[in-house]
Amino acid sequence: MLAPLLVIWPISVALTWLVAQGIANKPYDRELGEMARTLGLQVATEPSPGDLPKGRSRYALAPEAAALLRADESDTIYYQVLGLRGELLSGDRHLAVPDKEPPVVPWELHFRDDEVSNESVRVAFLWVVPEGMAGSDRMMLVQVAETLGKRSRLTNEIIKGVILPQFVILPLAVLLVWLALARGIAPLNELQRRIRSRDSSDLSPIDEHRIPDEVAPLVQAINDLLERLDQSIRAQKHFLADAAHQLKTPLAGLRTQAELAQREIDEGRSSPAELRRSLQQIALSSQRAAHMVNQLLAMARAEDQEHASRRSEVNLPVLAMETVRDFVPRAMEKRLDLGYEGPEPDRAGLRLQGHPLLIRELIRNLVDNALLYTPAGGTITVRVVEDPFGQVCVLQVEDSGPGILESEREKVFQPFYRALGTDVDGSGLGLAIVREIVQQHEADISVDDTRPRRQAEAEGQGPGARFTIRFPAHPRRA
């Protein structure tokens, strides 16, 4: 803060000098104007001789007025009186004649700065109309000039009176600012020391009782960030623990089957049928492990904010139809009726802004989930619905399986959660991936039954499950 103060100080000196000069000029200008008016009155009241033409071409200054003009010991005073034809009637010839710019108002006092004999002077002048010549455009000029000695001395006195105290006030202000800042920054230094001394794993909130009020909002924002970071790290640790536990089972089965087959071969008790059965178990365990790894990679890709931010125009019907086509062989193997309902892919109204790979992964996981839980002979439908108001694009995946209880409809989106009473072989990550992708695209997802439960129970079938996702429509659709 010292640098701005040192820059402002000379600016203050310059402004003080300008203000002081204006203050010093006012009383002396008033006095100079009174002198000019006095001389003008002498012109106006001087009688004309009878043998001279009307116009007062003579001027005689009273001795008292002449003594008044020469009474100033500090400055030199000049005066000049010009007649109706511009001739010099009295005074000094050195004073310059001002321009007679129309309109000229009689007896209106004017001021200007000028020079007489290379010496700066202040001039007061006015135009005078003698008595008996009212309405005439011919006027006499009266000027009084004064050197600037008194004015300069008064200006310097004013500047001294203002500037000299600043030499005391400025260092005192710097000292007070220094002490105030040192005292004010001390709590910030303490806060910095406390933060630097923290362990990297310590995400507890910063104590807000010993911080300055000015930085309290900043500390509160940091505490909010620490809380969200702590929640994120806890979720990641929990996810990694669950992932390790889920991978442990297929890998352990894979190792067990491999050791069992090796032991049987070493003991000579192996048969082609037993080896085939062991190889089938090994293949199944490796397939489960590969599926789990693929789901973990999909989950990581869905959580990648930078990856999800690279968006483009997505044709939802095209992705839905391609996904259904990819799952047809698997549906036929399980004797399931898998189909697509919706408009043709060339409908421009069903476009949205998103990441094509993630949206394709979302549809695949919903269809895969339906294939896992729908019994043989059931029906699975992937449906795209156009909003008549053009605000959203609706995707539905429904099945005729056992459905999802209302109390579990939020839990099924948690990683590695499986509903009780089901023996479905899955990773438990499919719906968690779906929810993450939905959040990345600022959409919303809901779960309900495909048919009323009472009707389904009366028919001896499951109520089915319907997943409905509403994506914001493409901005150009609005």
Coordinates of C-alpha atoms in Angstrom, one line a residue:
M1 CA 0.0 0.0 0.0
L2 CA 3.0 2.3 0.3
A3 CA 3.5 2.5 -3.5
P4 CA 0.0 3.9 -4.1
L5 CA 0.4 6.4 -1.3
L6 CA 3.7 7.7 -2.8
V7 CA 2.0 8.0 -6.2
I8 CA -1.1 9.8 -4.8
W9 CA 1.0 12.3 -2.9
P10 CA 2.4 14.3 -5.9
I11 CA -1.0 14.2 -7.5
S12 CA -2.3 15.7 -4.2
V13 CA 0.3 18.4 -4.4
A14 CA -0.6 19.3 -8.0
L15 CA -4.3 19.4 -7.2
T16 CA -3.6 21.5 -4.0
W17 CA -1.6 24.0 -6.1
L18 CA -4.5 24.4 -8.6
V19 CA -7.0 24.8 -5.8
A20 CA -4.8 27.3 -4.0
Q21 CA -4.3 29.3 -7.1
G22 CA -8.0 29.6 -7.6
I23 CA -8.5 30.6 -3.9
A24 CA -5.8 33.2 -4.1
N25 CA -7.2 34.8 -7.3
K26 CA -10.7 35.3 -6.0
P27 CA -10.1 38.2 -3.5
Y28 CA -7.6 39.9 -5.7
D29 CA -9.8 39.6 -8.8
R30 CA -12.6 41.1 -6.8
E31 CA -10.3 44.1 -5.8
L32 CA -9.1 44.5 -9.4
G33 CA -12.6 44.5 -10.7
E34 CA -13.7 47.2 -8.3
M35 CA -10.8 49.4 -9.5
A36 CA -11.9 48.9 -13.1
R37 CA -15.5 49.8 -12.2
T38 CA -14.3 52.9 -10.4
L39 CA -12.4 54.0 -13.5
G40 CA -15.4 53.3 -15.6
L41 CA -17.6 55.5 -13.4
Q42 CA -15.0 58.3 -13.9
V43 CA -15.5 57.9 -17.6
A44 CA -19.2 57.9 -17.4
T45 CA -19.5 61.1 -15.3
E46 CA -16.9 63.3 -17.0
P47 CA -18.7 66.2 -18.6
S48 CA -18.1 67.2 -22.2
P49 CA -17.1 70.7 -23.3
G50 CA -19.6 72.4 -25.4
D51 CA -17.3 73.0 -28.4
L52 CA -16.5 69.3 -28.7
P53 CA -18.6 66.7 -30.5
K54 CA -20.9 64.7 -28.4
G55 CA -18.9 61.6 -27.5
R56 CA -16.6 62.4 -24.5
S57 CA -13.3 62.2 -26.2
R58 CA -11.6 63.7 -23.1
Y59 CA -10.8 61.9 -19.9
A60 CA -9.4 63.3 -16.7
L61 CA -8.6 60.9 -13.8
A62 CA -9.2 62.4 -10.3
P63 CA -6.1 62.8 -8.2
E64 CA -7.6 60.5 -5.5
A65 CA -8.1 57.7 -8.0
A66 CA -4.6 58.1 -9.4
A67 CA -3.2 57.9 -5.8
L68 CA -5.2 54.8 -5.2
L69 CA -3.7 53.0 -8.3
R70 CA -0.2 53.7 -7.2
A71 CA -0.6 52.9 -3.5
D72 CA 0.2 49.2 -3.8
E73 CA 3.9 48.6 -2.8
S74 CA 3.9 44.8 -3.6
D75 CA 2.7 44.9 -7.2
T76 CA 2.7 47.2 -10.1
I77 CA -0.7 48.3 -11.4
Y78 CA -1.4 49.4 -14.9
Y79 CA -4.5 51.0 -16.4
Q80 CA -5.7 52.1 -19.7
V81 CA -8.7 54.1 -21.0
L82 CA -9.5 54.1 -24.7
G83 CA -12.0 56.5 -26.3
L84 CA -14.9 55.9 -28.6
R85 CA -12.6 55.6 -31.6
G86 CA -10.0 53.5 -29.8
E87 CA -7.7 56.4 -29.1
L88 CA -5.7 56.4 -25.8
L89 CA -7.3 58.8 -23.4
S90 CA -5.3 57.9 -20.3
G91 CA -3.0 55.3 -18.9
D92 CA -0.4 52.9 -20.3
R93 CA 0.0 52.0 -23.9
H94 CA 1.5 48.6 -23.2
L95 CA -1.8 46.9 -22.4
A96 CA -3.1 44.8 -25.3
V97 CA -6.6 45.6 -26.5
P98 CA -9.0 42.6 -26.1
D99 CA -11.1 41.3 -29.0
K100 CA -14.5 43.0 -29.0
E101 CA -16.5 39.8 -29.6
P102 CA -20.2 40.3 -30.0
P103 CA -22.4 40.5 -28.2
V104 CA -20.6 43.0 -25.9
V105 CA -22.6 43.8 -22.7
P106 CA -21.8 47.3 -21.3
W107 CA -20.4 47.3 -17.7
E108 CA -19.9 43.6 -17.8
L109 CA -16.6 42.8 -16.1
H110 CA -14.2 40.4 -17.7
F111 CA -10.8 38.9 -16.6
R112 CA -7.8 37.5 -18.6
D113 CA -4.2 36.6 -18.1
D114 CA -1.7 38.7 -20.1
E115 CA 1.9 40.0 -20.1
V116 CA 3.3 43.6 -19.8
S117 CA 7.0 44.1 -20.4
N118 CA 7.6 40.3 -20.2
E119 CA 5.9 40.2 -16.8
S120 CA 2.7 38.2 -16.2
V121 CA -0.3 40.3 -15.1
R122 CA -3.9 39.7 -14.3
V123 CA -6.2 42.1 -16.3
A124 CA -9.8 43.2 -15.5
F125 CA -11.6 45.1 -18.3
L126 CA -15.1 46.3 -19.2
W127 CA -16.8 48.3 -21.9
V128 CA -18.4 51.6 -20.9
V129 CA -21.2 53.6 -22.6
P130 CA -21.0 57.3 -21.7
E131 CA -24.0 59.2 -20.5
G132 CA -26.2 60.5 -23.3
M133 CA -25.1 57.7 -25.7
A134 CA -27.5 55.0 -24.6
G135 CA -28.3 52.6 -27.5
S136 CA -25.1 53.5 -29.4
D137 CA -22.7 50.6 -30.5
R138 CA -19.7 52.9 -29.8
M139 CA -18.2 52.2 -26.3
M140 CA -15.1 53.1 -24.4
L141 CA -12.7 50.5 -23.0
V142 CA -11.4 50.5 -19.4
Q143 CA -8.6 48.1 -18.4
V144 CA -6.7 47.6 -15.1
A145 CA -3.8 45.2 -14.9
E146 CA -1.9 44.0 -11.8
T147 CA 1.3 41.9 -11.5
L148 CA 1.0 38.5 -9.6
G149 CA 3.3 39.0 -6.7
K150 CA 0.6 39.0 -3.9
R151 CA -1.2 36.2 -5.6
S152 CA 1.9 34.0 -5.8
R153 CA 2.8 34.6 -2.1
L154 CA -0.8 33.7 -1.0
T155 CA -0.7 30.6 -3.2
N156 CA 2.6 29.5 -1.7
E157 CA 1.2 30.1 1.8
I158 CA -1.8 28.0 1.1
I159 CA 0.3 25.2 -0.3
K160 CA 2.7 25.3 2.6
G161 CA -0.2 25.1 5.0
V162 CA -1.6 22.0 3.3
I163 CA 1.6 20.2 2.1
L164 CA 3.7 20.6 5.2
P165 CA 1.2 18.7 7.5
Q166 CA 1.2 15.9 4.8
F167 CA 4.9 15.3 5.5
V168 CA 3.9 14.3 9.0
I169 CA 0.6 12.7 8.1
L170 CA 1.9 10.5 5.3
P171 CA 4.6 8.6 7.3
L172 CA 2.1 8.3 10.2
A173 CA -0.5 6.9 7.8
V174 CA 2.1 4.4 6.4
L175 CA 3.0 3.3 10.0
L176 CA -0.6 2.9 11.0
V177 CA -1.4 0.9 7.8
W178 CA 1.7 -1.2 8.4
L179 CA 0.6 -2.0 12.0
A180 CA -3.0 -2.6 11.0
L181 CA -2.1 -5.0 8.2
A182 CA 0.3 -6.8 10.4
R183 CA -2.3 -7.2 13.1
G184 CA -5.0 -8.1 10.6
I185 CA -2.9 -10.7 8.7
A186 CA -1.7 -12.4 11.9
P187 CA -4.8 -14.6 12.1
L188 CA -4.4 -15.5 8.4
N189 CA -0.9 -16.6 9.1
E190 CA -2.1 -18.7 11.9
L191 CA -4.8 -20.2 9.6
Q192 CA -2.2 -20.9 7.0
R193 CA 0.1 -22.7 9.6
R194 CA -2.8 -24.8 10.7
I195 CA -3.7 -25.9 7.2
R196 CA -0.1 -26.6 6.2
S197 CA 0.5 -28.7 9.4
R198 CA -2.5 -31.0 8.5
D199 CA -2.0 -34.6 7.5
S200 CA -3.0 -35.4 3.9
S201 CA -5.6 -37.8 5.1
D202 CA -7.2 -35.3 7.5
L203 CA -10.4 -34.0 5.8
S204 CA -12.1 -32.8 8.9
P205 CA -13.6 -29.2 8.8
I206 CA -11.4 -26.2 9.6
D207 CA -12.2 -24.6 13.0
E208 CA -14.2 -21.5 12.2
H209 CA -14.1 -20.0 15.7
R210 CA -10.6 -18.5 15.3
I211 CA -10.7 -16.9 11.9
P212 CA -11.3 -13.3 10.8
D213 CA -14.8 -12.4 9.7
E214 CA -13.5 -11.3 6.3
V215 CA -12.4 -14.8 5.3
A216 CA -15.2 -16.8 7.1
P217 CA -17.1 -17.3 3.8
L218 CA -13.8 -18.7 2.2
V219 CA -13.3 -21.1 5.1
Q220 CA -16.9 -22.2 4.9
A221 CA -16.5 -22.9 1.2
I222 CA -13.3 -24.9 1.9
N223 CA -15.1 -26.9 4.6
D224 CA -17.9 -27.7 2.2
L225 CA -15.3 -28.9 -0.4
L226 CA -13.6 -31.0 2.3
E227 CA -16.9 -32.6 3.2
R228 CA -17.8 -33.5 -0.4
L229 CA -14.2 -34.7 -1.0
D230 CA -14.5 -36.9 2.2
Q231 CA -17.8 -38.4 1.0
S232 CA -16.3 -39.1 -2.5
I233 CA -13.2 -40.8 -1.0
R234 CA -15.4 -42.9 1.3
A235 CA -17.6 -43.9 -1.6
Q236 CA -14.6 -44.8 -3.7
K237 CA -13.1 -46.9 -0.8
H238 CA -16.4 -48.6 -0.3
F239 CA -16.7 -49.3 -4.0
L240 CA -13.2 -50.7 -4.2
A241 CA -13.8 -53.0 -1.2
D242 CA -17.0 -54.3 -2.8
A243 CA -15.3 -54.7 -6.2
A244 CA -12.5 -56.7 -4.6
H245 CA -15.0 -58.9 -2.8
Q246 CA -17.0 -59.4 -6.0
L247 CA -13.9 -60.3 -8.0
K248 CA -12.7 -62.7 -5.3
T249 CA -15.5 -65.2 -5.9
P250 CA -15.0 -65.9 -9.6
L251 CA -11.2 -65.8 -9.3
A252 CA -11.3 -68.2 -6.3
G253 CA -13.6 -70.6 -8.3
L254 CA -11.4 -70.4 -11.3
R255 CA -8.3 -71.3 -9.2
T256 CA -10.2 -74.1 -7.4
Q257 CA -11.4 -75.7 -10.7
A258 CA -7.9 -75.5 -12.2
E259 CA -6.3 -77.1 -9.1
L260 CA -8.9 -79.8 -9.0
A261 CA -8.4 -80.7 -12.7
Q262 CA -4.6 -80.7 -12.2
R263 CA -4.8 -83.0 -9.2
E264 CA -7.1 -85.4 -11.0
I265 CA -4.6 -85.5 -14.0
D266 CA -1.7 -86.1 -11.6
E267 CA -3.5 -89.0 -9.9
G268 CA -4.5 -90.6 -13.2
R269 CA -8.2 -90.5 -12.2
S270 CA -9.3 -87.9 -14.8
S271 CA -11.8 -88.8 -17.5
P272 CA -12.9 -86.7 -20.5
A273 CA -16.3 -86.0 -18.9
E274 CA -14.7 -84.7 -15.7
L275 CA -12.2 -82.6 -17.5
R276 CA -14.9 -81.2 -19.7
R277 CA -16.9 -80.3 -16.6
S278 CA -13.9 -78.6 -14.9
L279 CA -13.1 -76.7 -18.1
Q280 CA -16.8 -75.5 -18.3
Q281 CA -16.5 -74.3 -14.7
I282 CA -13.3 -72.5 -15.5
A283 CA -14.8 -70.9 -18.5
L284 CA -17.8 -69.8 -16.5
S285 CA -15.7 -68.3 -13.7
S286 CA -13.5 -66.5 -16.3
Q287 CA -16.6 -65.2 -18.0
R288 CA -17.9 -63.8 -14.7
A289 CA -14.6 -62.2 -13.9
A290 CA -14.4 -60.6 -17.4
H291 CA -17.9 -59.3 -17.1
M292 CA -17.2 -57.8 -13.6
V293 CA -14.0 -56.1 -15.0
N294 CA -16.0 -54.7 -18.0
Q295 CA -18.6 -53.4 -15.7
L296 CA -16.0 -51.8 -13.4
L297 CA -14.5 -50.1 -16.5
A298 CA -17.9 -48.9 -17.6
M299 CA -18.6 -47.5 -14.1
A300 CA -15.3 -45.6 -14.2
R301 CA -16.0 -44.3 -17.7
A302 CA -19.5 -43.1 -16.6
E303 CA -18.0 -41.3 -13.6
D304 CA -15.3 -39.5 -15.7
Q305 CA -16.6 -35.9 -15.9
E306 CA -14.2 -34.9 -18.6
H307 CA -15.1 -37.8 -20.8
A308 CA -18.8 -37.2 -20.3
S309 CA -18.5 -33.5 -21.1
R310 CA -17.6 -34.2 -24.7
R311 CA -21.1 -34.3 -26.1
S312 CA -22.6 -34.4 -29.5
E313 CA -26.0 -34.9 -31.1
V314 CA -27.4 -38.4 -30.4
N315 CA -30.1 -40.1 -32.4
L316 CA -31.9 -42.0 -29.6
P317 CA -34.0 -44.4 -31.9
V318 CA -30.9 -45.5 -33.8
L319 CA -29.0 -46.4 -30.6
A320 CA -32.1 -48.2 -29.2
M321 CA -32.6 -50.3 -32.4
E322 CA -28.9 -51.2 -32.6
T323 CA -28.8 -52.3 -29.0
V324 CA -31.9 -54.5 -29.4
R325 CA -30.3 -56.0 -32.5
D326 CA -27.1 -56.9 -30.6
F327 CA -29.1 -58.7 -27.9
V328 CA -31.4 -60.7 -30.2
P329 CA -29.2 -63.9 -30.2
R330 CA -29.0 -63.9 -26.4
A331 CA -32.8 -63.4 -26.2
M332 CA -33.5 -66.2 -28.6
E333 CA -31.2 -68.5 -26.6
K334 CA -33.3 -67.8 -23.4
R335 CA -36.6 -67.9 -25.4
L336 CA -37.5 -64.3 -24.8
D337 CA -39.4 -61.9 -27.0
L338 CA -37.2 -58.9 -27.4
G339 CA -38.4 -56.0 -29.5
Y340 CA -38.3 -52.3 -30.2
E341 CA -41.3 -49.9 -30.3
G342 CA -41.0 -46.3 -31.4
P343 CA -40.5 -43.9 -34.4
E344 CA -38.2 -44.4 -37.2
P345 CA -34.5 -43.3 -36.7
D346 CA -34.8 -40.4 -39.2
R347 CA -37.1 -38.5 -36.8
A348 CA -35.2 -35.3 -36.0
G349 CA -37.4 -34.6 -33.0
L350 CA -35.8 -37.4 -31.0
R351 CA -32.3 -36.0 -30.9
L352 CA -30.5 -35.1 -27.7
Q353 CA -27.2 -33.7 -26.6
G354 CA -25.1 -36.4 -25.0
H355 CA -22.3 -38.8 -25.2
P356 CA -23.2 -41.6 -27.7
L357 CA -21.0 -44.3 -26.0
L358 CA -22.4 -43.6 -22.6
I359 CA -26.0 -43.6 -23.8
R360 CA -25.4 -46.9 -25.6
E361 CA -23.9 -48.3 -22.4
L362 CA -27.0 -47.2 -20.5
I363 CA -29.4 -49.0 -22.9
R364 CA -27.2 -52.1 -22.9
N365 CA -27.3 -52.3 -19.1
L366 CA -31.0 -51.9 -19.0
V367 CA -31.6 -54.6 -21.6
D368 CA -29.0 -56.9 -19.9
N369 CA -30.8 -56.4 -16.6
A370 CA -34.1 -57.3 -18.2
L371 CA -32.6 -60.4 -19.8
L372 CA -31.2 -61.6 -16.5
Y373 CA -34.5 -61.3 -14.5
T374 CA -37.1 -62.2 -17.1
P375 CA -38.0 -65.9 -17.1
A376 CA -38.2 -68.0 -20.3
G377 CA -41.2 -67.2 -22.5
G378 CA -41.3 -63.6 -21.3
T379 CA -41.4 -60.3 -23.2
I380 CA -38.9 -57.4 -23.2
T381 CA -39.7 -54.1 -24.9
V382 CA -37.4 -51.2 -25.6
R383 CA -39.5 -48.1 -26.4
V384 CA -38.7 -44.6 -27.5
V385 CA -41.5 -42.0 -26.9
E386 CA -41.6 -38.6 -28.4
D387 CA -42.8 -35.8 -26.2
P388 CA -45.6 -33.8 -28.0
F389 CA -44.3 -30.6 -26.4
G390 CA -40.7 -31.2 -27.6
Q391 CA -39.2 -30.8 -24.1
V392 CA -37.8 -34.3 -23.4
C393 CA -36.9 -37.6 -25.1
V394 CA -38.3 -40.6 -23.3
L395 CA -36.7 -44.0 -23.2
Q396 CA -38.5 -47.0 -21.7
V397 CA -37.3 -50.6 -21.1
E398 CA -39.9 -52.9 -19.7
D399 CA -40.1 -56.6 -19.0
S400 CA -42.5 -59.2 -17.8
G401 CA -40.3 -60.4 -14.9
P402 CA -40.8 -60.5 -11.2
G403 CA -40.7 -56.7 -10.9
I404 CA -39.1 -54.6 -8.2
L405 CA -40.7 -53.9 -4.8
E406 CA -41.4 -50.2 -4.1
S407 CA -39.2 -50.4 -1.0
E408 CA -36.2 -51.5 -3.1
R409 CA -36.5 -49.2 -6.1
E410 CA -33.9 -46.8 -4.8
K411 CA -31.6 -49.6 -3.5
V412 CA -31.3 -51.3 -6.9
F413 CA -29.2 -48.4 -8.2
Q414 CA -26.6 -48.9 -5.5
P415 CA -23.4 -50.7 -6.6
F416 CA -23.4 -54.5 -5.9
Y417 CA -26.9 -54.5 -4.5
R418 CA -29.0 -57.5 -5.3
A419 CA -32.6 -58.1 -4.3
L420 CA -33.2 -60.9 -1.8
G421 CA -34.7 -64.1 -3.1
T422 CA -33.1 -63.9 -6.6
D423 CA -30.5 -66.4 -7.8
V424 CA -29.5 -64.3 -10.8
D425 CA -25.9 -64.3 -11.7
G426 CA -24.8 -60.7 -12.2
S427 CA -22.2 -58.1 -11.2
G428 CA -24.6 -55.8 -9.3
L429 CA -23.2 -52.8 -11.2
G430 CA -25.5 -52.5 -14.2
L431 CA -28.1 -50.2 -12.7
A432 CA -25.5 -48.2 -10.8
I433 CA -23.9 -47.4 -14.1
V434 CA -27.3 -46.5 -15.5
R435 CA -27.9 -44.0 -12.7
E436 CA -24.5 -42.4 -13.1
I437 CA -25.0 -41.9 -16.8
V438 CA -28.5 -40.4 -16.2
Q439 CA -27.0 -37.9 -13.8
Q440 CA -24.2 -37.0 -16.2
H441 CA -26.9 -36.1 -18.8
E442 CA -29.1 -34.1 -16.4
A443 CA -31.9 -36.6 -17.0
D444 CA -34.2 -38.4 -14.5
I445 CA -35.1 -42.1 -14.1
S446 CA -38.1 -43.8 -12.5
V447 CA -39.1 -47.4 -11.9
D448 CA -42.6 -48.8 -11.8
D449 CA -44.5 -52.0 -12.5
T450 CA -45.5 -52.9 -16.0
R451 CA -48.9 -54.3 -14.9
P452 CA -50.9 -54.0 -11.7
R453 CA -49.6 -56.5 -9.2
R454 CA -53.1 -58.0 -8.4
Q455 CA -53.8 -58.7 -12.0
A456 CA -50.3 -60.3 -12.5
E457 CA -50.7 -62.5 -9.3
A458 CA -54.2 -63.6 -10.5
E459 CA -52.6 -64.6 -13.8
G460 CA -49.7 -66.3 -12.1
Q461 CA -47.1 -64.0 -13.7
G462 CA -44.8 -61.3 -12.4
P463 CA -45.8 -57.6 -12.6
G464 CA -42.7 -56.8 -14.6
A465 CA -40.5 -53.7 -14.3
R466 CA -40.5 -50.5 -16.4
F467 CA -37.5 -48.2 -16.3
T468 CA -38.4 -44.7 -17.7
I469 CA -35.7 -42.2 -18.5
R470 CA -36.5 -38.6 -19.6
F471 CA -33.6 -36.9 -21.4
P472 CA -33.7 -33.1 -22.1
A473 CA -34.4 -32.6 -25.8
H474 CA -31.9 -31.1 -28.2
P475 CA -31.9 -27.2 -27.9
R476 CA -32.7 -26.9 -31.6
R477 CA -35.9 -28.8 -31.1
A478 CA -37.3 -26.0 -28.9

